[in-house]
XYZ file of C-alpha atoms in Angstrom:
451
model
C 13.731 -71.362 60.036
C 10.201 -70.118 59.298
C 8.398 -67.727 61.252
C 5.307 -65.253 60.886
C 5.922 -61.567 60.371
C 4.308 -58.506 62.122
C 2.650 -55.980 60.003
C 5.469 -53.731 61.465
C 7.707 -56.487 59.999
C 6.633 -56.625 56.621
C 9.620 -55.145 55.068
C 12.439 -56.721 56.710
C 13.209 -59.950 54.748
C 12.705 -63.742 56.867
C 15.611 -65.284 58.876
C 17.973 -66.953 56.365
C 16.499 -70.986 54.676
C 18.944 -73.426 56.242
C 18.662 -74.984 52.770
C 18.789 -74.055 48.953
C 16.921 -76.383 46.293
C 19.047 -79.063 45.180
C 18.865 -77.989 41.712
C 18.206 -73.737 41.754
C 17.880 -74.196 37.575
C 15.037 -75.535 37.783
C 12.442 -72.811 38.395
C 8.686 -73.234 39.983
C 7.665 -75.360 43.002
C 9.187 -79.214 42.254
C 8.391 -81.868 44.614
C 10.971 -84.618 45.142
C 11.694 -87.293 47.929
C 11.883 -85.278 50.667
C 10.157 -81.892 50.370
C 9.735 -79.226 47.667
C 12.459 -77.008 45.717
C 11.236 -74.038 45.270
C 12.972 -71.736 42.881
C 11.977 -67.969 41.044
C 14.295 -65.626 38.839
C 14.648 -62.349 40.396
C 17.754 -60.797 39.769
C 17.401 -57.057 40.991
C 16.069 -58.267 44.218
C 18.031 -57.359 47.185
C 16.216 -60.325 49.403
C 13.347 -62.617 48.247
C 10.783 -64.737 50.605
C 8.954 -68.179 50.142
C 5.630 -67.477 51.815
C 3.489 -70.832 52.809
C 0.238 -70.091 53.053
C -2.112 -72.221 55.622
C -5.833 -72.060 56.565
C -8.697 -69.652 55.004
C -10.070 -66.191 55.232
C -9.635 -64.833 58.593
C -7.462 -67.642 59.540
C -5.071 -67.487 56.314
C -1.658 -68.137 57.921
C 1.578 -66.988 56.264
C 5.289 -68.317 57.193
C 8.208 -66.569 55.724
C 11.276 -68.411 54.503
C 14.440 -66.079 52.910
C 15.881 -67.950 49.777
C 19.321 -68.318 48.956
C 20.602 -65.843 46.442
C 22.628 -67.988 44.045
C 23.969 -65.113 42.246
C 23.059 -65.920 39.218
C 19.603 -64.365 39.258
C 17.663 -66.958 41.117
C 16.838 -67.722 44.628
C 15.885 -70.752 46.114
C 14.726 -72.556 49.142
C 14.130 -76.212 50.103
C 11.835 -77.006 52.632
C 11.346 -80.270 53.816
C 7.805 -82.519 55.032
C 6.180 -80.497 51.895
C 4.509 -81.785 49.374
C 1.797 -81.247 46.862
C -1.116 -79.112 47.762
C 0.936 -76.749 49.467
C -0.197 -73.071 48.961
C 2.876 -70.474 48.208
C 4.355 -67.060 46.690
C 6.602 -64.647 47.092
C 7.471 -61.307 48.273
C 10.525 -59.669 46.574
C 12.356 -56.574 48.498
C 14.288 -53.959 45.918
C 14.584 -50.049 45.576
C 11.243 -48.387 45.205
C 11.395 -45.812 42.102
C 8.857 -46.172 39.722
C 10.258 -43.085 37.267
C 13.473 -45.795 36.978
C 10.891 -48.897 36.314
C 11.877 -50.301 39.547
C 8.951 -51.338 41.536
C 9.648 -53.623 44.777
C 7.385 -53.638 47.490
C 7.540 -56.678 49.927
C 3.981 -55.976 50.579
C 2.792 -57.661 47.668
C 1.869 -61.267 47.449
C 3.667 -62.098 44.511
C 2.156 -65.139 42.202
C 5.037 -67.645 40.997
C 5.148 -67.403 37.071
C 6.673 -70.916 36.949
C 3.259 -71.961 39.339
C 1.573 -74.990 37.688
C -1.621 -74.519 39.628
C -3.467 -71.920 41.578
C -5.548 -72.025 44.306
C -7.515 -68.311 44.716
C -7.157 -65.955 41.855
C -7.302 -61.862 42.805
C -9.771 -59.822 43.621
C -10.102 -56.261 42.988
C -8.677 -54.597 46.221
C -6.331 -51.485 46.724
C -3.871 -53.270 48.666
C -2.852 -54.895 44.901
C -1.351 -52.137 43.698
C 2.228 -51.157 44.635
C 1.662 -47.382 44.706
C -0.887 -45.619 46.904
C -4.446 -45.257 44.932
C -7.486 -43.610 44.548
C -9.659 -44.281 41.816
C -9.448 -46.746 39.329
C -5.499 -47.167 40.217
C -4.808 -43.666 39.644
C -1.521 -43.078 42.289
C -2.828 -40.662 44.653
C 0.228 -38.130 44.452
C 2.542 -36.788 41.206
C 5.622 -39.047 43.014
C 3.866 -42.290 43.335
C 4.200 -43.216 46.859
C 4.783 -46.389 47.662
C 1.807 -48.722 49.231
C 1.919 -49.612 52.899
C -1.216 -52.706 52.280
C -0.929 -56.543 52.710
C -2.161 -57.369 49.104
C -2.295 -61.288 50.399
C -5.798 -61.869 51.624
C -6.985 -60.269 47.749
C -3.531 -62.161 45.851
C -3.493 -64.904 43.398
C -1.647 -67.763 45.294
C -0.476 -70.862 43.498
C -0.255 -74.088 44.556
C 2.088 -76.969 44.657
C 1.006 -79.580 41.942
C 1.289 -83.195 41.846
C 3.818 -84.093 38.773
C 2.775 -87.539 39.000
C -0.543 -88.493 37.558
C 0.561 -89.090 33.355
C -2.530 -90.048 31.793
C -1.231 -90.445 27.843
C -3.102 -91.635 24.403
C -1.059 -91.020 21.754
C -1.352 -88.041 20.046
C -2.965 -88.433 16.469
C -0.670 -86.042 14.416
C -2.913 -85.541 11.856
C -1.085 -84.072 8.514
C -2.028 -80.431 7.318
C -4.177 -81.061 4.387
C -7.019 -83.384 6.722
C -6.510 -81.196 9.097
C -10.333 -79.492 10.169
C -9.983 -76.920 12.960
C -12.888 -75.823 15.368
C -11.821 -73.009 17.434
C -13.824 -72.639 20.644
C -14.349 -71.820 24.123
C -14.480 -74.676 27.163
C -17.156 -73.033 28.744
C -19.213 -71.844 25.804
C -19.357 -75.494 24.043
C -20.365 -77.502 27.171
C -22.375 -75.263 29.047
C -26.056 -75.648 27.932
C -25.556 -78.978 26.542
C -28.159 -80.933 28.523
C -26.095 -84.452 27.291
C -23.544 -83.315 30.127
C -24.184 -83.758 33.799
C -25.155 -80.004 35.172
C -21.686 -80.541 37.267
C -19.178 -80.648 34.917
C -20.415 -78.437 32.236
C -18.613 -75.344 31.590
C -15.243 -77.437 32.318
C -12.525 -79.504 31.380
C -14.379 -82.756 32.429
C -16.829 -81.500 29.815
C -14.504 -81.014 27.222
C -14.000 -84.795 27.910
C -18.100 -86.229 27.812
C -18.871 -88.672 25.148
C -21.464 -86.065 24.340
C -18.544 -83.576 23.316
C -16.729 -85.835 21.459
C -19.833 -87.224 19.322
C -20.704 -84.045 18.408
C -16.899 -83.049 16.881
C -17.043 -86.847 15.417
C -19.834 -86.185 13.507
C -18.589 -82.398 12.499
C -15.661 -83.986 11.160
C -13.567 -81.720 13.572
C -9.657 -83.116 13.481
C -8.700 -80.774 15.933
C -9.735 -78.287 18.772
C -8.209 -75.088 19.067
C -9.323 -74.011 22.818
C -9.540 -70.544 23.546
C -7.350 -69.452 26.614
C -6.983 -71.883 28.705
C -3.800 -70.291 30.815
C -5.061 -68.872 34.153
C -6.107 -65.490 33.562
C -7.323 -62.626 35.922
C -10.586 -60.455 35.273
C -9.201 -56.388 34.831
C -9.622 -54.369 37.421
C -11.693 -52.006 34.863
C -14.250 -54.887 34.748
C -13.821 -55.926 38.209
C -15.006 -52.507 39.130
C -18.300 -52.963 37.438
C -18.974 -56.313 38.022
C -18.223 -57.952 35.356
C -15.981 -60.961 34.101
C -13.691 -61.468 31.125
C -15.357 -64.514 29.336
C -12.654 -64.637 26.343
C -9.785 -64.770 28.529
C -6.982 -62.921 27.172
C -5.648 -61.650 30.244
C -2.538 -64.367 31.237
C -1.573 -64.308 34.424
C 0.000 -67.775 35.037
C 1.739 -69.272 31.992
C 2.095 -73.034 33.346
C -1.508 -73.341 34.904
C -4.641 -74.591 33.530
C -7.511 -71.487 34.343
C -8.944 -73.214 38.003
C -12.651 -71.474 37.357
C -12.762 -74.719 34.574
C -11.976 -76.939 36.654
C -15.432 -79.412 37.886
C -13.072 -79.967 41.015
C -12.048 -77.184 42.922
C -9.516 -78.862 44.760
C -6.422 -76.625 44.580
C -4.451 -78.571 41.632
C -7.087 -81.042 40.492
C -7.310 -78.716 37.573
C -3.823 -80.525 36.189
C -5.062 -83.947 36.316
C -8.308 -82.938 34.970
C -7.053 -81.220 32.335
C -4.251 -83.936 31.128
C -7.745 -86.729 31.420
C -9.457 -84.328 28.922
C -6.393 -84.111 26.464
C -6.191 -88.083 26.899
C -9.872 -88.675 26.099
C -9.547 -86.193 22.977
C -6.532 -87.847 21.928
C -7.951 -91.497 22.409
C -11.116 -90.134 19.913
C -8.278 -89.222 17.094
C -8.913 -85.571 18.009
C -5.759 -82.882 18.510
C -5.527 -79.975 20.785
C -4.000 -77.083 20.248
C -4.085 -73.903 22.772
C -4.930 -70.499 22.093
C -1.992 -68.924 23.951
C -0.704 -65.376 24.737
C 2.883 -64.701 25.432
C 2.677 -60.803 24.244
C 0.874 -59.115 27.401
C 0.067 -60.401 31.109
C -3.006 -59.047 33.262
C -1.109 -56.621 35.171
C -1.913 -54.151 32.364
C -0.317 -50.656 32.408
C 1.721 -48.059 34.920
C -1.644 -47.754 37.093
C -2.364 -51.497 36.920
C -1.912 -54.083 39.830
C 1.210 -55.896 41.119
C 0.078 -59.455 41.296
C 3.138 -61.147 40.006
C 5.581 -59.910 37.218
C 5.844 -56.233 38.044
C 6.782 -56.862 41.705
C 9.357 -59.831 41.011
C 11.775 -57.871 38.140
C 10.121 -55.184 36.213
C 12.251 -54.028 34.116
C 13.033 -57.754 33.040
C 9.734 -58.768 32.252
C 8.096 -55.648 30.297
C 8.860 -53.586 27.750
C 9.146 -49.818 28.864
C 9.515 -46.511 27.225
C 12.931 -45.377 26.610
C 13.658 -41.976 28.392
C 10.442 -42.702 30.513
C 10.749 -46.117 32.385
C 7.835 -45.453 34.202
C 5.004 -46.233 31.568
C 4.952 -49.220 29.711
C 5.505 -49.370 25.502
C 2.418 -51.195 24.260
C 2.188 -52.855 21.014
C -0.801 -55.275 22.405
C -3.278 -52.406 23.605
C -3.680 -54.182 26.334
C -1.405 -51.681 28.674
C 1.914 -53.864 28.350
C 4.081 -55.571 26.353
C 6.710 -58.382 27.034
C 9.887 -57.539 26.502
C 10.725 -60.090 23.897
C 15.034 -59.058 24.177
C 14.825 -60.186 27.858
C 16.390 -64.178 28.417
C 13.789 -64.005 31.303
C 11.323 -63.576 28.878
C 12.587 -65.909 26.330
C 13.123 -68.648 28.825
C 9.775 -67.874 30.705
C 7.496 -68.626 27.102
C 10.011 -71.740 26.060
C 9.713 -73.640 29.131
C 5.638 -73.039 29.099
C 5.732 -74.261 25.929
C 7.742 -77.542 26.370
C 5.691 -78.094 29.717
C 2.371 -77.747 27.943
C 3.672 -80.833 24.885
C 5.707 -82.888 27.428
C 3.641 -82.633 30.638
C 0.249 -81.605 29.658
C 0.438 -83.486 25.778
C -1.027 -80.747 23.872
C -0.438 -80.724 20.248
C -0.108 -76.853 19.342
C -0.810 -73.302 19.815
C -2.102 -70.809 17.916
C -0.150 -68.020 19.226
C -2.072 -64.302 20.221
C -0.737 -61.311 18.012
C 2.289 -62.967 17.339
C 3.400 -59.268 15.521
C 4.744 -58.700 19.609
C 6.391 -61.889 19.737
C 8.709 -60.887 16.626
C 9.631 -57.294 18.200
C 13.065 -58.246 20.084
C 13.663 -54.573 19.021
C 10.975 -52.044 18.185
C 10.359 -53.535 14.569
C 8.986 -57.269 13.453
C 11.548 -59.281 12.810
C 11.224 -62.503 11.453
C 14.954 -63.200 12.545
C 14.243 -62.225 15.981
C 15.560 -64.213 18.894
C 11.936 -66.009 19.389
C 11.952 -67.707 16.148
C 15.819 -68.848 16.984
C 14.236 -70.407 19.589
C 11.506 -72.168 18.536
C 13.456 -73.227 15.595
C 16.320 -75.183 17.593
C 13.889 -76.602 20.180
C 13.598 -80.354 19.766
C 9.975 -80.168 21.183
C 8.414 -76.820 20.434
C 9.444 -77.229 16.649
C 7.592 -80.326 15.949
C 4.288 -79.609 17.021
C 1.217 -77.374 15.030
C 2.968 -73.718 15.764
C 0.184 -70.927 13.839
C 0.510 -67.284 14.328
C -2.098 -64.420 14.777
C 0.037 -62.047 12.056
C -0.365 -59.001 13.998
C -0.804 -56.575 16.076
C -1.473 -53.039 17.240
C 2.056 -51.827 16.565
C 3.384 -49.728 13.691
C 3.760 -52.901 10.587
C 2.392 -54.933 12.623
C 0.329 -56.649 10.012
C 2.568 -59.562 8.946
C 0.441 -61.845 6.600
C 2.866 -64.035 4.749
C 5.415 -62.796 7.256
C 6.603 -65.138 9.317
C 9.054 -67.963 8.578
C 9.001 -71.748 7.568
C 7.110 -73.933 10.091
C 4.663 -71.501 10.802
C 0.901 -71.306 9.809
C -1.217 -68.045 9.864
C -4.393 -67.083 10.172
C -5.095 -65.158 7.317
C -7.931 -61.964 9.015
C -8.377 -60.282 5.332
C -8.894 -63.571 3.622
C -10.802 -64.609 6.518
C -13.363 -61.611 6.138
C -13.767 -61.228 2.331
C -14.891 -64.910 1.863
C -17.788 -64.293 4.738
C -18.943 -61.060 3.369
C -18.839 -62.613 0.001
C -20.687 -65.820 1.715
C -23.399 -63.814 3.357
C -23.989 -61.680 0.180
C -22.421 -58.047 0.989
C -22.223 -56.105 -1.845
C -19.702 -55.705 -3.981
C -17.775 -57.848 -2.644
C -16.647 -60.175 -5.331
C -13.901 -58.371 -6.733
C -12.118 -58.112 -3.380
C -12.820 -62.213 -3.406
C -11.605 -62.674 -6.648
C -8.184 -60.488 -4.773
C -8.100 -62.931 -2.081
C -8.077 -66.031 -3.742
């Protein structure tokens, strides 16, 4: 059933699974009694391989499984004696014609988007992009040729996690006008703090240290609004010069906790680490709410890398120009846009959402220019598909739900915008009171506006 591949292989699909998931609905990697189902939405793929990845760096092994195509968009693949810990992606075989937004190339590791852990995240190499490159992703001819690189010892490969470990304290649903917010960063609060053993500062067992939770105690903090927290991926721009992104707006994986926080680096401890952090909060009276970006991923624009979304269904996932399907329409500036019409889409953001409550026990999310969320069409619409959604969920809808009110597209300012159940944060209010606070001038009669 499973066997390696040749480079001279590479773009002939595996030998055909003897087995399909018992339940191909159910997308990601989902250990049960005997194995793991794993599943992944693809449907423009022509053939689609698991790929279980074994040993390290020079001796990183990769077996090839085909999945069944169920004909419905997703293909899926049992495999038995698995279980969690197991390393895995995909590679995804489809026409190659970038002008059309179609962008296949089995020679790309592809990252799961339903993966609930990872174990490496990518490094700047030019075997991640899809097309032939020179510098800084630039395609190295006018008809983007297609790459002939292994991108898999540079990929982001995720990891099988354990669904098991449930550590719960009730969460302390604390009503609106109590409420105290403190938005920051895991690494930034418990870095320096000397309180903290050097070994877990900068992480989620951090987050969790009696020292932490004193300190928001005695702020009166109600609830902590973490900066991103989804694993993200450093650009290549700043990968080039050496640099990381500290902020981490850059989503790559939309169902794992960022692994760099993690004081374990065993692939998947992150999960239980992070639920243990969200228990001790909880078990303080403290919520959590996650800073979260659905609008753009970290494969950036039509020069960036193919580490995930691009390679598995293109056109499903992003939002491209009409009459020009090869460049991406950006209301983020980031490079990209999700293409908030797509069900893909849609059922991609709800799921993450109803996994981070159900699983993970968050209690909210402040949601990153929310504008792009809205734009099911090229407009913000406050009727769009999105809210539908979020509306009808049982979950999603009863939990904190607060909106960054725009973005970078034309109205994209949306203050007072968006509909019932919905907070905002409010940026003009927000910046007249602190110039009026730290004395600019003149700037009481735009506080006087304000209020």
């Amino acid at each position: 059933v499973c066997h390696m591949q040749t480079d001279e292989e590479v773009l002939l699909p595996a030998p055909l699974s003897e087995q399909a998931a018992s339940n191909p609905y159910v997308l990601g990697a989902t250990p049960n009694d005997d194995g793991v189902d794993f599943v992944v939405n693809a449907p423009g793929a022509s053939a689609v391989d698991l790929c279980l990845i074994d040993g390290e760096g020079a001796d990183l092994h990769e077996r090839r499984i085909c999945m069944h195509d169920h004909l419905t968009g997703s293909w899926s693949a049992h495999i038995s004696g698995l279980g969690p810990g197991q390393r895995y992606g995909y590679r995804v075989y489809g026409p190659w014609n970038p002008n059309e937004g179609l962008r296949y190339n089995p020679r790309k590791f592809l990252l799961d988007p339903y993966a609930k852990a990872l174990a490496t995240k990518a490094v700047l190499d030019d075997s991640l992009y899809a097309h032939k490159v020179g510098v800084h992703g630039l395609p190295t001819s006018a008809n983007w040729e297609i790459s002939e690189l292994d991108s898999l010892p540079y990929a982001a490969i995720g990891v099988v996690a354990d669904p098991n470990y449930q550590p719960v304290a009730p969460s302390p649903r604390i009503s609106a006008d109590q409420r105290v917010i403190y938005e920051t960063h895991v690494v930034g609060l418990t870095k320096q703090l000397e309180a903290i053993p050097e070994d877990l500062r900068g992480t989620y067992a951090g987050m969790a240290h009696p020292a932490i939770i004193e300190h928001l105690t005695k702020l009166g903090v109600t609830t902590v609004e973490l900066m991103p927290i989804h694993q993200f991926t450093n650009d290549t721009t700043l990968q080039a010069k050496g640099l990381s992104n500290y902020w981490g707006y850059n989503t790559i994986g939309y169902f794992a906790p960022h692994n760099a926080y993690a004081a374990t680096q065993e692939p998947g401890a992150q999960v239980s680490e992070f639920k243990a952090m969200v228990k001790a909060l909880h078990a303080a009276n403290i919520e959590v709410i996650l800073d979260v970006v659905y609008n753009h991923t970290a494969e950036g624009n039509h020069m960036g890398p193919t580490l995930s979304f691009r390679g598995i269904d293109n056109p499903s996932y992003y939002r491209l120009v009409d009459g020009d399907r090869k460049h991406y329409f950006d209301t983020t500036g980031t490079g990209n846009s999700l293409l908030m019409s797509s069900p893909q889409v849609l059922q991609l953001i709800m799921d993450s959402l109803r996994y981070w409550v159900t699983e993970m026990h968050v209690d909210g999310f402040r949601f990153d220019l929310a504008s792009t969320l809205a734009r099911q069409f090229a407009e913000v619409d406050r009727l769009s598909a999105f809210f539908d959604l979020i509306h009808q969920d049982p979950v999603v809808s009863q939990v904190k739900l607060i909106a960054e009110p725009w973005d970078v597209g034309a109205d994209g300012y949306q203050v007072g915008g968006f509909p019932p159940l919905w907070s905002e944060w409010n940026g003009r209010y927000r910046d007249t009171v602190r110039d009026f606070w730290r004395g600019e001038f003149s700037s009481l009669p735009d506080f006087a506006s304000r209020l």
